[in-house]
Short mmCIF file of C-alpha atoms in Angstrom, two decimals:
data_model
loop_
_atom_site.label_atom_id
_atom_site.label_comp_id
_atom_site.label_asym_id
_atom_site.label_seq_id
_atom_site.Cartn_x
_atom_site.Cartn_y
_atom_site.Cartn_z
CA UNK A 27 0.00 0.00 0.00
CA UNK A 28 2.78 2.43 0.89
CA UNK A 29 4.57 1.71 -2.37
CA UNK A 30 1.38 2.38 -4.33
CA UNK A 31 1.01 5.68 -2.47
CA UNK A 32 4.54 6.67 -3.44
CA UNK A 33 3.66 6.22 -7.12
CA UNK A 34 1.42 9.25 -6.74
CA UNK A 35 4.47 11.48 -6.32
CA UNK A 36 6.45 10.37 -9.35
CA UNK A 37 6.81 12.60 -12.37
CA UNK A 38 4.43 11.91 -15.24
CA UNK A 39 5.27 14.19 -18.16
CA UNK A 40 1.92 13.54 -19.84
CA UNK A 41 0.18 15.46 -17.09
CA UNK A 42 2.16 18.58 -17.90
CA UNK A 43 -0.16 19.41 -20.79
CA UNK A 44 -3.50 18.61 -22.39
CA UNK A 45 -2.23 16.16 -24.99
CA UNK A 46 -2.89 12.43 -25.06
CA UNK A 47 -6.39 12.65 -23.62
CA UNK A 48 -5.31 14.27 -20.37
CA UNK A 49 -7.88 16.78 -19.16
CA UNK A 50 -8.02 19.43 -16.46
CA UNK A 51 -5.68 22.15 -15.30
CA UNK A 52 -2.58 22.99 -17.27
CA UNK A 53 0.80 22.60 -15.55
CA UNK A 54 3.80 24.28 -17.12
CA UNK A 55 7.16 22.48 -17.13
CA UNK A 56 9.81 25.19 -17.46
CA UNK A 57 13.12 24.71 -19.18
CA UNK A 58 14.78 27.00 -16.61
CA UNK A 59 13.92 29.20 -13.64
CA UNK A 60 13.86 32.54 -15.43
CA UNK A 61 10.09 32.12 -15.76
CA UNK A 62 9.82 31.69 -11.98
CA UNK A 63 11.52 35.05 -11.47
CA UNK A 64 9.14 36.66 -13.98
CA UNK A 65 6.17 35.19 -12.12
CA UNK A 66 7.51 36.53 -8.82
CA UNK A 67 7.58 40.04 -10.33
CA UNK A 68 3.95 39.64 -11.44
CA UNK A 69 2.99 38.52 -7.92
CA UNK A 70 4.77 41.54 -6.45
CA UNK A 71 2.68 43.82 -8.67
CA UNK A 72 -0.43 41.92 -7.58
CA UNK A 73 0.45 42.50 -3.91
CA UNK A 74 0.84 46.23 -4.65
CA UNK A 75 -2.55 46.26 -6.41
CA UNK A 76 -4.22 44.46 -3.49
CA UNK A 77 -2.75 46.97 -1.08
CA UNK A 78 -4.09 49.88 -3.09
CA UNK A 79 -7.61 48.51 -3.46
CA UNK A 80 -8.63 47.38 0.03
CA UNK A 81 -7.63 47.27 3.68
CA UNK A 82 -6.43 43.85 4.90
CA UNK A 83 -6.39 42.53 1.35
CA UNK A 84 -5.25 39.17 0.06
CA UNK A 85 -3.05 38.19 -2.84
CA UNK A 86 -3.11 34.61 -4.13
CA UNK A 87 0.07 32.92 -5.34
CA UNK A 88 0.85 29.53 -6.88
CA UNK A 89 3.95 27.55 -5.99
CA UNK A 90 4.09 25.92 -9.44
CA UNK A 91 4.74 29.44 -10.73
CA UNK A 92 7.58 30.01 -8.24
CA UNK A 93 9.27 26.60 -8.40
CA UNK A 94 9.74 24.20 -11.26
CA UNK A 95 6.96 21.58 -11.10
CA UNK A 96 9.49 18.78 -11.72
CA UNK A 97 11.23 19.82 -8.51
CA UNK A 98 7.95 19.96 -6.55
CA UNK A 99 7.04 16.41 -7.63
CA UNK A 100 10.47 15.09 -6.57
CA UNK A 101 10.37 16.93 -3.26
CA UNK A 102 6.85 15.61 -2.61
CA UNK A 103 8.07 12.07 -3.24
CA UNK A 104 10.87 12.53 -0.70
CA UNK A 105 8.50 13.91 1.95
CA UNK A 106 6.04 11.05 1.46
CA UNK A 107 8.80 8.42 1.67
CA UNK A 108 10.00 9.93 4.94
CA UNK A 109 6.45 9.95 6.35
CA UNK A 110 5.89 6.36 5.16
CA UNK A 111 9.04 5.29 6.99
CA UNK A 112 7.62 6.79 10.20
CA UNK A 113 4.39 4.82 9.75
CA UNK A 114 6.42 1.67 9.03
CA UNK A 115 8.20 2.13 12.37
CA UNK A 116 4.82 2.76 14.05
CA UNK A 117 3.38 -0.45 12.62
CA UNK A 118 6.32 -2.38 14.05
CA UNK A 119 5.49 -0.89 17.46
CA UNK A 120 1.86 -2.03 17.11
CA UNK A 121 0.44 1.42 16.35
CA UNK A 122 -0.86 0.90 12.82
CA UNK A 123 -4.14 2.66 12.06
CA UNK A 124 -3.98 5.28 14.81
CA UNK A 125 -4.82 8.90 14.15
CA UNK A 126 -1.76 10.82 12.96
CA UNK A 127 -1.18 12.86 16.12
CA UNK A 128 -1.97 9.90 18.37
CA UNK A 129 0.85 7.85 16.82
CA UNK A 130 3.87 8.15 19.12
CA UNK A 131 7.00 6.04 18.75
CA UNK A 132 8.77 4.98 21.91
CA UNK A 133 12.27 6.41 21.62
CA UNK A 134 14.13 3.38 22.99
CA UNK A 135 12.34 0.98 20.63
CA UNK A 136 12.89 3.40 17.73
CA UNK A 137 16.61 3.61 18.48
CA UNK A 138 16.87 -0.19 18.58
CA UNK A 139 15.04 -0.47 15.25
CA UNK A 140 17.27 2.13 13.60
CA UNK A 141 20.37 0.40 14.94
CA UNK A 142 19.14 -3.03 13.73
CA UNK A 143 18.49 -1.59 10.28
CA UNK A 144 22.00 -0.12 10.23
CA UNK A 145 20.67 3.41 9.80
CA UNK A 146 22.10 4.97 12.97
CA UNK A 147 23.69 3.85 16.21
CA UNK A 148 21.86 4.57 19.46
CA UNK A 149 24.19 7.50 20.16
CA UNK A 150 23.65 8.95 16.67
CA UNK A 151 19.87 8.65 16.80
CA UNK A 152 19.81 10.15 20.30
CA UNK A 153 21.60 13.18 18.89
CA UNK A 154 18.86 13.57 16.26
CA UNK A 155 16.25 14.47 18.82
CA UNK A 156 18.28 16.79 21.06
CA UNK A 157 16.30 19.96 21.72
CA UNK A 158 12.89 18.29 21.56
CA UNK A 159 10.62 17.24 24.40
CA UNK A 160 11.94 13.69 24.43
CA UNK A 161 13.53 14.00 27.84
CA UNK A 162 10.08 14.29 29.40
CA UNK A 163 7.86 12.34 27.00
CA UNK A 164 10.20 9.59 25.78
CA UNK A 165 8.22 9.45 22.54
CA UNK A 166 8.47 10.80 18.98
CA UNK A 167 5.41 11.82 16.96
CA UNK A 168 5.18 12.72 13.29
CA UNK A 169 5.94 16.39 13.94
CA UNK A 170 9.14 15.48 15.82
CA UNK A 171 10.01 13.11 12.98
CA UNK A 172 9.43 15.76 10.31
CA UNK A 173 11.60 18.23 12.23
CA UNK A 174 14.62 16.09 11.29
CA UNK A 175 14.00 17.14 7.73
CA UNK A 176 14.40 20.90 7.56
CA UNK A 177 13.99 22.37 4.09
CA UNK A 178 15.67 25.62 5.19
CA UNK A 179 18.95 23.84 5.87
CA UNK A 180 21.02 21.77 3.49
CA UNK A 181 18.77 18.99 2.25
CA UNK A 182 21.40 16.37 1.48
CA UNK A 183 22.09 15.30 5.07
CA UNK A 184 22.71 11.53 5.18
CA UNK A 185 19.21 10.29 6.07
CA UNK A 186 18.95 6.62 5.09
CA UNK A 187 15.77 4.60 4.67
CA UNK A 188 15.12 1.04 3.47
CA UNK A 189 14.21 0.66 -0.22
CA UNK A 190 10.97 -1.38 -0.31
CA UNK A 191 11.93 -3.05 -3.59
CA UNK A 192 15.51 -4.09 -2.81
CA UNK A 193 15.47 -4.18 0.99
CA UNK A 194 18.73 -2.19 0.93
CA UNK A 195 19.37 1.11 2.64
CA UNK A 196 19.60 4.13 0.39
CA UNK A 197 19.86 7.91 0.94
CA UNK A 198 16.41 9.45 1.25
CA UNK A 199 17.58 12.31 -0.96
CA UNK A 200 19.22 10.17 -3.64
CA UNK A 201 17.41 12.19 -6.33
CA UNK A 202 18.59 15.49 -4.84
CA UNK A 203 21.85 16.90 -6.13
CA UNK A 204 23.38 20.34 -6.19
CA UNK A 205 20.82 21.62 -8.70
CA UNK A 206 17.90 20.57 -6.48
CA UNK A 207 19.58 22.24 -3.51
CA UNK A 208 19.75 25.45 -5.53
CA UNK A 209 16.11 25.14 -6.60
CA UNK A 210 15.02 24.77 -2.98
CA UNK A 211 17.09 27.79 -1.99
CA UNK A 212 15.61 29.86 -4.83
CA UNK A 213 11.96 29.04 -4.13
CA UNK A 214 12.40 29.87 -0.44
CA UNK A 215 14.08 33.15 -1.40
CA UNK A 216 11.16 34.01 -3.71
CA UNK A 217 8.67 33.21 -0.95
CA UNK A 218 10.63 35.42 1.45
CA UNK A 219 10.63 38.32 -1.04
CA UNK A 220 6.85 38.03 -1.50
CA UNK A 221 6.15 37.66 2.23
CA UNK A 222 8.26 40.72 3.07
CA UNK A 223 6.48 42.81 0.43
CA UNK A 224 3.11 41.59 1.75
CA UNK A 225 4.03 42.61 5.33
CA UNK A 226 5.24 45.99 4.12
CA UNK A 227 2.00 46.60 2.18
CA UNK A 228 -0.43 45.20 4.77
CA UNK A 229 -1.49 42.35 2.48
CA UNK A 230 -1.89 38.67 3.31
CA UNK A 231 -0.67 35.91 1.00
CA UNK A 232 -2.84 32.89 0.18
CA UNK A 233 -0.81 30.02 -1.25
CA UNK A 234 -3.13 28.11 -3.56
CA UNK A 235 -3.43 24.34 -3.28
CA UNK A 236 -2.70 22.43 -6.47
CA UNK A 237 -2.66 18.80 -7.63
CA UNK A 238 -2.07 16.23 -4.88
CA UNK A 239 1.26 15.10 -6.37
CA UNK A 240 2.66 18.62 -5.84
CA UNK A 241 0.86 19.27 -2.57
CA UNK A 242 3.23 17.77 0.06
CA UNK A 243 6.03 20.02 -1.23
CA UNK A 244 3.75 23.06 -1.57
CA UNK A 245 2.39 22.62 1.93
CA UNK A 246 5.85 22.06 3.44
CA UNK A 247 7.29 25.20 1.82
CA UNK A 248 4.21 27.20 2.86
CA UNK A 249 4.39 26.02 6.46
CA UNK A 250 8.11 26.84 6.60
CA UNK A 251 7.22 30.37 5.42
CA UNK A 252 4.43 30.62 8.01
CA UNK A 253 6.92 29.68 10.73
CA UNK A 254 9.02 32.71 9.76
CA UNK A 255 6.35 35.32 9.01
CA UNK A 256 3.27 34.42 11.09
CA UNK A 257 4.88 35.17 14.44
CA UNK A 258 2.65 38.11 15.45
CA UNK A 259 -0.21 37.86 12.93
CA UNK A 260 -1.30 35.56 10.09
CA UNK A 261 0.43 36.88 6.95
CA UNK A 262 0.67 33.55 5.08
CA UNK A 263 -2.41 31.36 4.55
CA UNK A 264 -2.14 27.71 3.52
CA UNK A 265 -4.94 26.18 1.43
CA UNK A 266 -6.56 22.87 2.36
CA UNK A 267 -8.57 20.89 -0.20
CA UNK A 268 -11.35 19.05 1.59
CA UNK A 269 -12.00 16.60 -1.24
CA UNK A 270 -8.67 14.99 -0.27
CA UNK A 271 -8.94 12.05 2.13
CA UNK A 272 -5.93 13.41 4.07
CA UNK A 273 -7.37 16.92 4.57
CA UNK A 274 -8.19 16.60 8.29
CA UNK A 275 -4.78 15.08 9.09
CA UNK A 276 -3.11 17.94 7.22
CA UNK A 277 -5.10 20.61 9.08
CA UNK A 278 -4.63 19.08 12.54
CA UNK A 279 -0.93 18.38 11.99
CA UNK A 280 -0.13 21.92 10.90
CA UNK A 281 -2.32 23.39 13.62
CA UNK A 282 -0.49 21.39 16.29
CA UNK A 283 2.85 22.57 14.90
CA UNK A 284 1.68 26.19 15.14
CA UNK A 285 0.67 25.62 18.79
CA UNK A 286 4.02 24.12 19.71
CA UNK A 287 6.02 26.87 18.02
CA UNK A 288 3.72 29.78 18.90
CA UNK A 289 2.92 31.16 15.44
CA UNK A 290 -0.45 32.09 13.94
CA UNK A 291 -2.26 29.44 11.90
CA UNK A 292 -3.82 30.82 8.69
CA UNK A 293 -5.95 28.62 6.43
CA UNK A 294 -8.13 28.85 3.39
CA UNK A 295 -10.62 25.98 3.09
CA UNK A 296 -11.80 24.89 -0.34
CA UNK A 297 -13.53 21.78 -1.58
CA UNK A 298 -11.06 21.16 -4.44
CA UNK A 299 -10.45 21.94 -8.07
CA UNK A 300 -8.72 19.04 -9.84
CA UNK A 301 -10.98 16.03 -9.27
CA UNK A 302 -11.19 14.65 -12.81
CA UNK A 303 -7.48 15.12 -13.40
CA UNK A 304 -6.60 13.47 -10.08
CA UNK A 305 -8.74 10.42 -10.78
CA UNK A 306 -7.47 10.07 -14.33
CA UNK A 307 -3.84 10.18 -13.20
CA UNK A 308 -4.45 7.72 -10.34
CA UNK A 309 -6.01 5.23 -12.75
CA UNK A 310 -3.18 5.55 -15.27
CA UNK A 311 -0.37 5.26 -12.71
CA UNK A 312 -1.93 2.62 -10.48
CA UNK A 313 -2.27 4.31 -7.08
CA UNK A 314 -5.27 4.87 -4.82
CA UNK A 315 -7.57 7.71 -5.81
CA UNK A 316 -6.77 10.50 -3.28
CA UNK A 317 -10.22 12.09 -3.68
CA UNK A 318 -13.24 11.47 -1.45
CA UNK A 319 -15.66 8.97 -3.07
CA UNK A 320 -18.71 11.29 -2.94
CA UNK A 321 -19.62 14.95 -2.74
CA UNK A 322 -21.30 14.25 0.61
CA UNK A 323 -18.02 12.90 2.02
CA UNK A 324 -16.27 16.06 0.82
CA UNK A 325 -18.90 18.15 2.61
CA UNK A 326 -18.38 16.15 5.82
CA UNK A 327 -14.64 16.74 5.58
CA UNK A 328 -15.13 20.47 4.95
CA UNK A 329 -17.31 20.89 8.04
CA UNK A 330 -14.99 18.75 10.16
CA UNK A 331 -11.93 20.85 9.24
CA UNK A 332 -13.83 24.12 9.58
CA UNK A 333 -15.21 23.19 13.00
CA UNK A 334 -11.72 22.29 14.21
CA UNK A 335 -10.33 25.68 13.16
CA UNK A 336 -13.29 27.63 14.60
CA UNK A 337 -12.84 25.91 17.95
CA UNK A 338 -9.14 26.80 17.90
CA UNK A 339 -10.05 30.46 17.23
CA UNK A 340 -12.24 30.39 20.34
CA UNK A 341 -9.54 28.66 22.39
CA UNK A 342 -6.39 30.56 21.45
CA UNK A 343 -7.26 33.45 19.09
CA UNK A 344 -4.14 32.45 17.11
CA UNK A 345 -5.94 30.95 14.12
CA UNK A 346 -7.73 32.53 11.15
CA UNK A 347 -9.68 30.99 8.29
CA UNK A 348 -11.06 32.00 4.92
CA UNK A 349 -14.21 30.05 4.05
CA UNK A 350 -13.80 29.96 0.26
CA UNK A 351 -17.11 28.55 -0.90
CA UNK A 352 -20.02 29.21 -3.25
CA UNK A 353 -22.22 26.91 -1.17
CA UNK A 354 -24.97 28.73 0.73
CA UNK A 355 -25.34 25.88 3.23
CA UNK A 356 -21.62 26.12 4.06
CA UNK A 357 -21.92 29.86 4.70
CA UNK A 358 -24.99 29.30 6.91
CA UNK A 359 -23.16 26.55 8.82
CA UNK A 360 -20.22 28.90 9.42
CA UNK A 361 -22.43 31.74 10.64
CA UNK A 362 -24.28 29.41 13.02
CA UNK A 363 -21.06 28.00 14.48
CA UNK A 364 -19.60 31.50 14.86
CA UNK A 365 -22.66 32.52 16.89
CA UNK A 366 -22.46 29.38 19.03
CA UNK A 367 -18.73 29.86 19.70
CA UNK A 368 -18.94 33.61 20.30
CA UNK A 369 -16.81 34.63 17.29
CA UNK A 370 -17.82 38.14 16.20
CA UNK A 371 -17.39 39.42 12.60
CA UNK A 372 -15.33 42.34 13.92
CA UNK A 373 -12.76 39.87 15.29
CA UNK A 374 -11.73 39.34 11.64
CA UNK A 375 -10.71 35.77 12.41
CA UNK A 376 -13.18 34.36 9.88
CA UNK A 377 -13.59 35.74 6.37
CA UNK A 378 -15.41 34.54 3.27
CA UNK A 379 -14.42 34.39 -0.39
CA UNK A 380 -16.17 33.88 -3.72
CA UNK A 381 -15.06 34.27 -7.31
CA UNK A 382 -15.70 37.62 -8.97
CA UNK A 383 -18.98 37.38 -10.89
CA UNK A 384 -20.23 34.31 -9.01
CA UNK A 385 -22.69 34.08 -6.09
CA UNK A 386 -23.08 37.79 -5.41
CA UNK A 387 -26.26 36.92 -3.49
CA UNK A 388 -23.90 35.41 -0.88
CA UNK A 389 -21.14 38.03 -1.04
CA UNK A 390 -23.16 41.24 -0.71
CA UNK A 391 -25.36 40.30 2.28
CA UNK A 392 -22.24 39.06 4.14
CA UNK A 393 -20.47 42.35 3.48
CA UNK A 394 -23.52 44.40 4.48
CA UNK A 395 -23.75 42.40 7.73
CA UNK A 396 -20.18 43.37 8.60
CA UNK A 397 -18.35 40.15 7.73
CA UNK A 398 -14.97 40.37 5.98
CA UNK A 399 -15.74 39.06 2.49
CA UNK A 400 -13.54 38.99 -0.61
CA UNK A 401 -13.96 38.49 -4.33
CA UNK A 402 -11.27 36.31 -5.88
CA UNK A 403 -10.15 37.99 -9.13
CA UNK A 404 -8.50 35.77 -11.77
CA UNK A 405 -6.20 37.70 -14.07
CA UNK A 406 -4.13 36.93 -17.15
CA UNK A 407 -4.52 36.34 -20.89
CA UNK A 408 -8.10 35.54 -21.97
CA UNK A 409 -7.13 32.11 -23.34
CA UNK A 410 -5.76 31.18 -19.89
CA UNK A 411 -8.45 32.73 -17.69
CA UNK A 412 -11.52 31.40 -19.53
CA UNK A 413 -10.56 27.70 -19.15
CA UNK A 414 -9.92 28.41 -15.45
CA UNK A 415 -13.39 29.91 -15.02
CA UNK A 416 -15.04 27.05 -16.92
CA UNK A 417 -13.35 24.55 -14.59
CA UNK A 418 -14.64 26.46 -11.57
CA UNK A 419 -18.15 26.26 -12.99
CA UNK A 420 -17.84 22.52 -13.67
CA UNK A 421 -16.32 21.72 -10.30
CA UNK A 422 -18.91 23.62 -8.24
CA UNK A 423 -21.76 21.11 -8.08
CA UNK A 424 -25.17 22.67 -8.58
CA UNK A 425 -23.61 25.79 -10.08
CA UNK A 426 -26.20 26.10 -12.85
CA UNK A 427 -29.05 25.89 -10.32
CA UNK A 428 -27.40 28.70 -8.37
CA UNK A 429 -26.94 30.69 -11.60
CA UNK A 430 -30.69 30.42 -12.22
CA UNK A 431 -31.31 31.56 -8.66
CA UNK A 432 -28.99 34.52 -9.17
CA UNK A 433 -30.83 35.45 -12.37
CA UNK A 434 -34.21 35.31 -10.58
CA UNK A 435 -32.90 37.45 -7.71
CA UNK A 436 -31.46 40.02 -10.10
CA UNK A 437 -34.73 40.22 -12.07
CA UNK A 438 -36.69 40.61 -8.81
CA UNK A 439 -34.41 43.50 -7.82
CA UNK A 440 -34.78 45.18 -11.25
CA UNK A 441 -38.58 45.02 -10.91
CA UNK A 442 -38.43 46.37 -7.34
CA UNK A 443 -36.36 49.35 -8.46
CA UNK A 444 -38.60 50.03 -11.47
CA UNK A 445 -41.70 50.08 -9.30
CA UNK A 446 -39.95 52.29 -6.73
CA UNK A 447 -38.72 54.67 -9.45
CA UNK A 448 -35.04 54.36 -8.47
CA UNK A 449 -33.58 52.02 -11.10
CA UNK A 450 -30.04 53.40 -10.78
CA UNK A 451 -30.05 53.96 -7.02
#
């Protein structure tokens, strides 16, 4: 099962374009990183525009524009292998199937296992965890484990893991050479430049979620940026796709990390935008479909993640969330839970977002009631933006019914203004 999961994070050139029957979002595979620098300049101009148009604005950025997608796929594969190794050790300690944050490896047993595998002596492995809470707890959880792998330091440290196919030990970062080290350094530098400009301009950055085979790398780089820039307020927002089966684990894991380290957790919750493409790729490459089996299951996941964040806002005031949804029931659920938990609109811990031109009957009443609400504005060449908008329409279930409802509401308002004699008021 773990090996099948790892297939998800291997490069598949066919999914870099629309040829060969592949459908869905376009991913660009750059020949070099000059394009990434150009995209960073565009994002900087977008941050400036957001600053000039509203108070507490947002600017959305995409990591596949700031880092070469080939690199993000390889980095995702490395992160998943490292996590799989943790779960392998957990299974050997009889902890298979536990919730992610409930899985805790006993340090002594872990050290014995690592020594038996020839990965590290007891003294070496003990040194790995110096500075953690192991002296009091005597256990290692996934967050402790991930801390051994710091993307802001040199990546090619000699971390060895067993190869499932050969049974031999091999460097975790065998696919990472000097060029990959440079790519990691460059993408972190670009993120730092954007985050600093955002802080200077009073704008928050939303890092968009993308296809699942990029997402471990995207999320890791985003969280590393949050750790640096979200110390006093949430500047960087990570995006969580609730059609992914792992969404709740991702939210709770990152939230727990923010608690331990004392930074502000910022999240945008979406249902997801690449379902057909994800399923097509999973079928072609032979790994488990990462998407929830039904729309109802996606809804359940959305509400579960949202509830968890809202409760954290009540508990610590160090979490913020954008509810990015065109679903009226989701907005009503959020408003009800905010009332129950005592979260006031003026706290500005919860905001809402819809695409420009869609679901204004949700956006305007929220704004008039004093809730922070934003319109997401796609920009770019027409031949790039129109396919994006068509995907949004396809992926929002029931969109056409809502479009009919919008039309009826608009016509009702036109008639009301005609009868009142104030058509342009």
